XYZ file of C-alpha atoms in Angstrom:
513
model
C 121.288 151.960 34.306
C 119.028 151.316 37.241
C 119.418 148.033 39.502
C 115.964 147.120 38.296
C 117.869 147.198 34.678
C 120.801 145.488 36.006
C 119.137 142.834 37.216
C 116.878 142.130 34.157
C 120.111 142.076 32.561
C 121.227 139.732 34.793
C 117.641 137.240 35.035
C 118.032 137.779 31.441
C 121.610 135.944 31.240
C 120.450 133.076 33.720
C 117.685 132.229 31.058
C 119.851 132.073 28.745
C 122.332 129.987 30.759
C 121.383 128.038 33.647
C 124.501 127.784 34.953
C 124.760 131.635 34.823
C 124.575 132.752 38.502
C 123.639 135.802 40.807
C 122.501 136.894 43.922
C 120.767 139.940 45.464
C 121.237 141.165 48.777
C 117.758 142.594 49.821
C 116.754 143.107 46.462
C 113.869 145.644 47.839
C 116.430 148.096 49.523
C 119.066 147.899 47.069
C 121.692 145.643 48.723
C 124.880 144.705 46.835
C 125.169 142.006 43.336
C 126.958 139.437 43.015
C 127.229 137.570 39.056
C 129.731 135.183 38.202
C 129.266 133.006 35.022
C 130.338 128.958 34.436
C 133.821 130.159 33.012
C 134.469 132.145 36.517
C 133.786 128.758 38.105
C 136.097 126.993 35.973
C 138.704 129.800 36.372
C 138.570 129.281 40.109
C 138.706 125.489 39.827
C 142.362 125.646 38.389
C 143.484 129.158 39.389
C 141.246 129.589 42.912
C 145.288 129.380 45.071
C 144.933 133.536 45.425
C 142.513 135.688 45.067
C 142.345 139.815 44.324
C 139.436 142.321 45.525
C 139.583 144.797 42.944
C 137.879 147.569 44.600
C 139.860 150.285 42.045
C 137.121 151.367 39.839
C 134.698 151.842 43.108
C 137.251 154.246 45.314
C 138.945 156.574 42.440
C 136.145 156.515 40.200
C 132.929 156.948 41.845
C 131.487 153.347 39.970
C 129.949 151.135 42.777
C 132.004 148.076 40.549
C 134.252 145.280 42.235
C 136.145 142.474 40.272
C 136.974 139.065 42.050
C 140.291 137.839 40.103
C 142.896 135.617 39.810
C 145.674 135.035 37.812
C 146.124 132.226 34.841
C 148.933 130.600 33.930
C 150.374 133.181 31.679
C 150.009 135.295 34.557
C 147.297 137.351 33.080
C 144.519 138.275 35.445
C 141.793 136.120 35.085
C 138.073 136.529 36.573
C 136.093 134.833 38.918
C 133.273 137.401 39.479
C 131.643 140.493 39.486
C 129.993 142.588 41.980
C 127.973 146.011 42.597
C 128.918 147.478 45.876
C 125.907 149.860 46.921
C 126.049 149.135 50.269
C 129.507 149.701 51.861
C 129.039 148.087 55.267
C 131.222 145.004 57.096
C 128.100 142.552 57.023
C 127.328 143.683 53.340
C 131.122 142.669 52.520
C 130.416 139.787 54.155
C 127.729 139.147 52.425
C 128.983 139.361 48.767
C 132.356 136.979 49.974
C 130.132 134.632 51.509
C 127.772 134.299 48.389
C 130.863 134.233 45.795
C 132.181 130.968 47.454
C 128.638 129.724 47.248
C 128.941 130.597 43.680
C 132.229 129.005 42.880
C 131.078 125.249 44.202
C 134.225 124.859 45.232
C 135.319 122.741 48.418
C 138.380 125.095 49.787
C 138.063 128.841 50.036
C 141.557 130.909 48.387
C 144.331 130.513 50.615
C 145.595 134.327 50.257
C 143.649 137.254 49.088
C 144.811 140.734 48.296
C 142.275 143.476 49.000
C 142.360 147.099 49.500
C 143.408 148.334 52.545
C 140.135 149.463 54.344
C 139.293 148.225 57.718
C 135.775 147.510 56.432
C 136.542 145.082 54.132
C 139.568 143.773 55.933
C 137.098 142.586 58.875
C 134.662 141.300 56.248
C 137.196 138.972 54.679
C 138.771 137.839 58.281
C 134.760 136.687 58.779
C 134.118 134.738 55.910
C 137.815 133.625 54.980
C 139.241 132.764 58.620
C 142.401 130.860 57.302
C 142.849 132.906 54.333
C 146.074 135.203 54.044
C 145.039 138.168 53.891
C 147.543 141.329 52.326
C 146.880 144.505 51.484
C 147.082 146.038 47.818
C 150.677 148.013 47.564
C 149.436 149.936 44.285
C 146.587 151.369 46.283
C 149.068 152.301 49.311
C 150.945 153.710 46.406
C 148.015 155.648 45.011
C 147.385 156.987 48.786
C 150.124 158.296 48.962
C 150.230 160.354 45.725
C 149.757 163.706 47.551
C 153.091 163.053 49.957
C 154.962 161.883 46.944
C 154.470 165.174 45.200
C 155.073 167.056 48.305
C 158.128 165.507 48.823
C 160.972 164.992 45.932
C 163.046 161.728 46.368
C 160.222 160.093 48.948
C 158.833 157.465 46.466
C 161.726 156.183 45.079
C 162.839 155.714 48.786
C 159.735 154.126 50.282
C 159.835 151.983 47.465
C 163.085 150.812 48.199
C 162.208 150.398 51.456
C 159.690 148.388 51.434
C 160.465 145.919 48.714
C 164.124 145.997 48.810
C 164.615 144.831 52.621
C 165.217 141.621 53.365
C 164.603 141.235 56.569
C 162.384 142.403 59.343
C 165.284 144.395 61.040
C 166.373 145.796 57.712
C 162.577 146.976 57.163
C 162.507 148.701 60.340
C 165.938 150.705 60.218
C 165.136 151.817 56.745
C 161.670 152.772 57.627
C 162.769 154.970 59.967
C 165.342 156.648 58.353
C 163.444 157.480 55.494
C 160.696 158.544 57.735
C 163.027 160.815 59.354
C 165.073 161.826 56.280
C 162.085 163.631 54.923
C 160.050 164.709 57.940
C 156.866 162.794 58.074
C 157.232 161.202 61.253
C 154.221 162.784 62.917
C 151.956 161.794 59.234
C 148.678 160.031 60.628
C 147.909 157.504 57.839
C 151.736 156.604 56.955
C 151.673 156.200 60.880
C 148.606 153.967 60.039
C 149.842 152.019 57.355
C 152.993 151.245 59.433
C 150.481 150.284 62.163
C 149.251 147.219 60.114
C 152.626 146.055 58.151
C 152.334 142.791 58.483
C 149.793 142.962 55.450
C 151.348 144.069 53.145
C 154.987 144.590 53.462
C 156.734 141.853 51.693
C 159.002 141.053 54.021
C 156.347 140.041 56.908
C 154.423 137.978 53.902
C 156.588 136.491 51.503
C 156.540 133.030 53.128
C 152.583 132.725 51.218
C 151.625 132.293 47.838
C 149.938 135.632 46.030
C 150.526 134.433 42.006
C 152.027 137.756 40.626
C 154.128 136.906 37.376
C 154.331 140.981 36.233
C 152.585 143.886 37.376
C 149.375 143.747 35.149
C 146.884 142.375 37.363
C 144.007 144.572 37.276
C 141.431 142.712 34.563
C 139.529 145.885 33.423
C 142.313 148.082 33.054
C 141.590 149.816 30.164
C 137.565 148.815 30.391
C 136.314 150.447 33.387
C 137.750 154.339 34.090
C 136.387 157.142 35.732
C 134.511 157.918 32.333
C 132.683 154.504 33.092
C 129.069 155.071 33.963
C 126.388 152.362 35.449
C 124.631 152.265 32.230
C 128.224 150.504 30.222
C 129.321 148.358 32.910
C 127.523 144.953 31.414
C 128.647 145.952 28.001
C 132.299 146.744 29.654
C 132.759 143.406 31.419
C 131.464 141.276 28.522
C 134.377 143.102 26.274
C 137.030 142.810 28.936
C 135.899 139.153 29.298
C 136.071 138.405 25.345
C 139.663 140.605 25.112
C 141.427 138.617 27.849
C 140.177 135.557 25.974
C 141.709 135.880 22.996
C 144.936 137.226 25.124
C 144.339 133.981 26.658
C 144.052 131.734 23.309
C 147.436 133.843 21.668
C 149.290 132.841 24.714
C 148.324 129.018 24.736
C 149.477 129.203 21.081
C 152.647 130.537 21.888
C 153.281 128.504 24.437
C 152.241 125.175 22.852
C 153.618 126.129 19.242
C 156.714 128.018 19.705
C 160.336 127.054 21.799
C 161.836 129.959 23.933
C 165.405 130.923 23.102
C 167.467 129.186 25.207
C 170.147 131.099 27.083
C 172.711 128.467 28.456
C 173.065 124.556 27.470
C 172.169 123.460 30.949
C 169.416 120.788 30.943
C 167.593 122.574 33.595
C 166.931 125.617 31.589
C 165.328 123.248 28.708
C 163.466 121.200 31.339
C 161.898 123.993 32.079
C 161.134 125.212 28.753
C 159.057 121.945 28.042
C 156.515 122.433 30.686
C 155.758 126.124 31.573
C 154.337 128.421 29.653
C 156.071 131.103 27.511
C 155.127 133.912 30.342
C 156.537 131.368 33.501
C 159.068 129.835 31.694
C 160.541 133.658 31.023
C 160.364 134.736 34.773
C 162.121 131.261 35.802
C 164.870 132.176 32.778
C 166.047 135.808 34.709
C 166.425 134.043 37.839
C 168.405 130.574 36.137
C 171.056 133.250 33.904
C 172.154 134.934 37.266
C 173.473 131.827 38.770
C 176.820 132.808 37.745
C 176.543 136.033 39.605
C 175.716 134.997 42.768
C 178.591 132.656 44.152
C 177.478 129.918 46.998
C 179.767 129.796 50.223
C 179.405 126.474 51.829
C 178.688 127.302 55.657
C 178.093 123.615 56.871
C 176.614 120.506 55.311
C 173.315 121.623 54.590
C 173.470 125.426 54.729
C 174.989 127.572 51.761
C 175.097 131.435 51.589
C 174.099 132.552 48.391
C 175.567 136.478 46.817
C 178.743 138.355 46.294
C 180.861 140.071 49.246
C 179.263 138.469 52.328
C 175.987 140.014 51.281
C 172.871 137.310 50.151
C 170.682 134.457 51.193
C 170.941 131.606 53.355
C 169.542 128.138 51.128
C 169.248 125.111 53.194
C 169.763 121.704 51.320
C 168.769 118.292 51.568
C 168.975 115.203 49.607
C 169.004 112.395 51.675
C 165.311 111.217 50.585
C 164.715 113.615 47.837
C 165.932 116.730 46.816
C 165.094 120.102 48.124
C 165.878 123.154 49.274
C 164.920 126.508 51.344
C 166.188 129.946 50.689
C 165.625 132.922 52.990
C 164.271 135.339 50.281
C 161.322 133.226 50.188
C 160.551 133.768 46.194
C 159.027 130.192 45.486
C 156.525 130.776 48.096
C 155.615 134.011 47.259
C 155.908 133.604 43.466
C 155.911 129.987 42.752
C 159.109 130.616 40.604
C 162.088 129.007 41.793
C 164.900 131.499 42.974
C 168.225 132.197 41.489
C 169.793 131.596 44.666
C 168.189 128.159 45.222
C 169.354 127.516 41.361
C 172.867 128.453 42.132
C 173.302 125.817 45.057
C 171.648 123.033 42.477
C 174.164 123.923 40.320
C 177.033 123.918 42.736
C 175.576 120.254 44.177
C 175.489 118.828 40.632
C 171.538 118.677 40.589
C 170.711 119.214 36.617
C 167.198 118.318 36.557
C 164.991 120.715 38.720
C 162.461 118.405 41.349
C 159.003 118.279 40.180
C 158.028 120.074 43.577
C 159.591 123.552 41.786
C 157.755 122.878 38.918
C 154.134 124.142 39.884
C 151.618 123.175 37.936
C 149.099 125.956 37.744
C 152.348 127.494 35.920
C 152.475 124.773 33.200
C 151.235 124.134 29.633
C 148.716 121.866 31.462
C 147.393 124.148 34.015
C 143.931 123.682 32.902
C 143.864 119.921 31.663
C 140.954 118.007 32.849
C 143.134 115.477 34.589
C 142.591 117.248 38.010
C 138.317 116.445 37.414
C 137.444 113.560 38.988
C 134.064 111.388 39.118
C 133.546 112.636 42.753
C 133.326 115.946 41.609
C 130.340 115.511 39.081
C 128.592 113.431 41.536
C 128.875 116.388 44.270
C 127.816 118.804 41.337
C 126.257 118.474 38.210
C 127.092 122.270 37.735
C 130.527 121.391 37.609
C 129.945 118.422 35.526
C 128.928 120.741 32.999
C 131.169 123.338 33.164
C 133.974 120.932 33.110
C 132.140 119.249 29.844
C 131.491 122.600 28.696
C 135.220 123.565 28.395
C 136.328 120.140 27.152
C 134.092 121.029 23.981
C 135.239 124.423 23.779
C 139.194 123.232 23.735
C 138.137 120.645 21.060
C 135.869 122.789 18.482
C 139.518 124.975 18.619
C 141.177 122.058 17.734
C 138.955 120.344 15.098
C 138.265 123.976 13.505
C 142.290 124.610 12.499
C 141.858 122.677 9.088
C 139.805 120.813 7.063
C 141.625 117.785 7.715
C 141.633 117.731 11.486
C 137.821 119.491 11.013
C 136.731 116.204 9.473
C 138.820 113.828 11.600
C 136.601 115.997 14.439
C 133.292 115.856 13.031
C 133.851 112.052 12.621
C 134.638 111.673 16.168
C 131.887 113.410 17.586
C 129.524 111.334 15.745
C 130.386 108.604 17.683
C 130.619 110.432 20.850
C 126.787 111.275 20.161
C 126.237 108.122 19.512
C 127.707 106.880 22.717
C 126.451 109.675 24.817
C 122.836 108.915 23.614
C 122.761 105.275 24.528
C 123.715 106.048 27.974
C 121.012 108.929 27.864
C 118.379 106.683 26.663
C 119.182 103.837 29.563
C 119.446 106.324 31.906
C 115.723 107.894 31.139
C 114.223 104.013 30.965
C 116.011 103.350 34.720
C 114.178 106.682 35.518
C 110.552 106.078 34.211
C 110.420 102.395 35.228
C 108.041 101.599 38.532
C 105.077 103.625 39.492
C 106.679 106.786 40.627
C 109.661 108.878 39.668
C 112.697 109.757 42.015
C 116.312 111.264 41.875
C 118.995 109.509 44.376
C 118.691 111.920 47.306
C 118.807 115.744 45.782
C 118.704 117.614 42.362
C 120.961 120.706 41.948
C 118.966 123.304 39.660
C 121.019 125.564 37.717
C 120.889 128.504 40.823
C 123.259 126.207 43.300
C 119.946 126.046 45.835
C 118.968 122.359 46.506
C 115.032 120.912 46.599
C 114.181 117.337 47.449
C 112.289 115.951 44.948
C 108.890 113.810 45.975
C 107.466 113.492 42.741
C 104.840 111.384 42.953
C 102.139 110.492 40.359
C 102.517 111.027 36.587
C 101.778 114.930 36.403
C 104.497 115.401 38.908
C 106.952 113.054 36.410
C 105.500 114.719 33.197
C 106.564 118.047 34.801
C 110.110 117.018 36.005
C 110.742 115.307 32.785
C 110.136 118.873 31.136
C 112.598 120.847 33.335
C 115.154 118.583 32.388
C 114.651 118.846 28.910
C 114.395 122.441 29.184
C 117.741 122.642 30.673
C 119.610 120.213 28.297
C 118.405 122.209 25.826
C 119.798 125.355 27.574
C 123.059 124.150 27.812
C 123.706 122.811 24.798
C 122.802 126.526 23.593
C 125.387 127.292 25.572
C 127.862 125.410 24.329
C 126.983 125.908 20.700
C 127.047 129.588 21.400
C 130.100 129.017 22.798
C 132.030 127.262 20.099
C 130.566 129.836 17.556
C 132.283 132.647 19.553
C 135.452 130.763 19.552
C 135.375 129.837 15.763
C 134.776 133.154 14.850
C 138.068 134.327 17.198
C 140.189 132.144 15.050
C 138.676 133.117 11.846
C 139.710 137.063 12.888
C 143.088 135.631 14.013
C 143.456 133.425 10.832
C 142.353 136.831 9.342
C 144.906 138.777 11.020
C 147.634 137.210 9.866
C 147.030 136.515 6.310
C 147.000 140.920 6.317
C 150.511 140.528 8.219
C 151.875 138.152 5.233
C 150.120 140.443 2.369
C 151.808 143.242 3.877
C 154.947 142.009 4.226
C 154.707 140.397 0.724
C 154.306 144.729 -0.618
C 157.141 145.583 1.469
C 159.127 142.925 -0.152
C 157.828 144.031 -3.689
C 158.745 147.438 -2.768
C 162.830 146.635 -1.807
């Protein structure tokens, strides 16, 4: 597939959906693409506190194809864009960052970012994200290294060790260099390199900031984009990674809303817990809370505890004079957002049953992604976000309304009324707007590509014409959305589908015994 055919593809998709956006980069001399649809936007708006640079598919397999991600709160990866990289330079990188913030709307850039680690892109990011955290991708270290591994028995398991294992600065550096020296590689330019710039991405220099990681699958088109992958199936590709990690994403708010984890211990803290996260969150907090009883706390002074067996552990400072919290030197919660078993072992040993809502993050809750976070101010700074915000609000209720026939017709009821309600206040608004001798917004109308135009409409062809657009757009998005609640209608009809063959097969093994 040309870049002509790309970007039809892609001019085709913003007719379709206004709110579908791209940008070109010297369109004439094939600079890089940028696309990210509303649902990236919306992604970002809950799930924007880290981002990830997937550059994977463009280094090992020769496909000029980038992925801007995230992670949910499941901890699946979750996308806010895509990008064709066919022009590798710093100003280029620059260039596609710069014009994916434009395309979230959003007011605050990602605090941390995790990118591959190439000097190019390193000094693009440090342009356009100045207060971002910026760390480099271990798995691609990893995959650098793949040569010396193989050259070297016993190497990997010990760099590993090294560099994830250490808990402290001092600790990295001794072991470092004794595993260095151990197998020879001292004078070895790019682990001399790597070393060089430690401080983004060895754990131990970085753990104090916030990179979302709940397991180790965090690359969104695993599976979807190889080195098999060629130009001409990359649309077809993201589209089918998009619609998998969907329904991933559905299963998992099931599970999560319908089902209660097995509960290891009758602490209340442990249940707290179980109420708000999600199944995937509330699992990672449970193998911390069950090793409280194997890490003892040694009271040092008033506020400061070691935390571990045999003088070896963590130092947790704790405080409840005003409210209740505390600091522990492995620095999980920051890194993670998942309280530590350390810090869970002092609560315990201060009588502190019910964990402070300041552990309990939300973007790791069953409510991650309610609309209680959207507030008027936004929709008057955006009416893109206004409608992606409205758009997913639908989306959430068609899944709802369309589990029975009983709750279907409770919805359908409902919505009546909300069209009802929703075309009186249409109606006023288009008789405030047509009354007087010309036509003219408050200050600014945002059209569908994010670019601003004053509008001086004067006269009644100019109003005739603006009128039109409008319309034209409505009518686009509620497309949109209709297409939209199809799509997810027909997911639960194949899930709904799915498991009626799990009972009919389970009803012939049963015949069968």
């Amino acid at each position: 597939m040309s870049l002509e055919h790309v970007l039809n593809y892609l001019k085709r998709k913003h007719l379709e959906n206004p709110s579908f956006s791209y940008a070109v980069e010297n369109e004439d001399n094939g600079g890089n693409v940028i696309w990210a649809d509303p649902t990236c936007r919306s992604n970002y708006t809950h799930f924007g506190d880290t981002l990830v640079f997937d550059t994977t598919y463009m280094r090992n397999n020769q496909v000029p194809f980038a992925a801007l991600t995230g992670f949910n709160h499941h901890g699946h990866p979750l996308l806010f864009g895509c990008a064709l990289v066919l022009n590798q330079s710093q100003s280029s990188f620059a260039w596609l960052f710069h014009s994916w913030l434009q395309a979230m709307s959003a007011p605050h850039p990602p605090p941390s970012i995790t990118l591959e680690p190439d000097p190019v892109i390193h000094l693009a990011a440090s342009q356009v994200f100045p207060q971002a955290r910026l760390r480099f991708s271990l798995r691609l270290i990893m995959e650098k290294l793949a040569h010396v591994f193989q050259s070297h028995p016993g190497f990997q398991s010990e760099f590993l060790s090294c560099v994830t294992e250490t808990e402290t600065v001092s600790d990295f550096e001794g072991a470092w260099d004794s595993v260095l020296r151990r197998h020879c590689l001292e004078e070895n330019h790019w682990i001399q390199s790597i070393y060089n710039v430690r401080q983004q991405w060895v754990p131990v220099f970085i753990k104090d900031t916030f990179f979302g990681e709940l397991s180790s699958e965090n690359s969104f088109f695993h599976g979807f984009v190889d080195g098999s992958t060629t130009m001409e199936m990359i649309m077809a590709q993201c589209e089918e990674a998009v619609n998998s990690w969907r329904v991933k994403e559905l299963r998992a708010d099931y599970e999560s809303t319908n089902s209660t984890p097995v509960l290891k211990t009758a602490s209340p803290t442990e249940k707290q817990v179980a109420g708000v996260y999600t199944r995937a969150a509330f699992l990672k907090f449970q193998e911390e809370f069950v090793e409280i009883s194997a890490n003892p706390v040694n009271k040092m002074s008033d506020s400061t505890y070691r935390v571990g067996k045999f003088g070896q552990g963590h130092t947790v400072e704790f405080e409840s004079l005003e409210e209740v919290k505390a600091n522990c030197s492995c620095r999980m919660f920051e890194y993670s957002g998942i309280v530590c078993r350390h810090i869970l072992a002092v609560f315990s040993a201060r009588n502190v049953f019910t964990l402070p809502s300041r552990y309990l993050l939300r973007r790791w809750t069953k409510e991650a992604k309610s609309s209680s976070e959207f507030s008027n101010s936004s929709c008057q700074e955006s009416l893109t976000v206004c409608y992606d915000n409205l758009r997913q609000e639908a989306t959430k209720y068609v899944e709802e309304g369309a589990k029975s026939i009983q709750i279907y017709k409770a919805a359908v009821v409902a919505l009546d009324e909300a069209a009802k309600k929703v075309a009186a206040a249409s109606s006023k608004t288009r008789g405030g707007a047509t009354n007087g001798d010309s036509y003219q917004s408050d200050e600014t109308q945002e059209t569908a590509n994010g670019m601003y135009h004053p509008l001086q409409c004067q006269g009644e062809k100019e109003r005739t014409i603006l009128e039109l657009t409008a319309e034209l757009e409505r009518t686009g998005q509620r497309c949109e959305a209709y297409r939209a609640n199809l799509l997810s209608i027909l997911r639960d009809m194949e899930e709904h589908k799915f498991q009626l063959s799990l009972k009919v097969q389970n009803a012939r093994l049963s015949l069968k015994e």
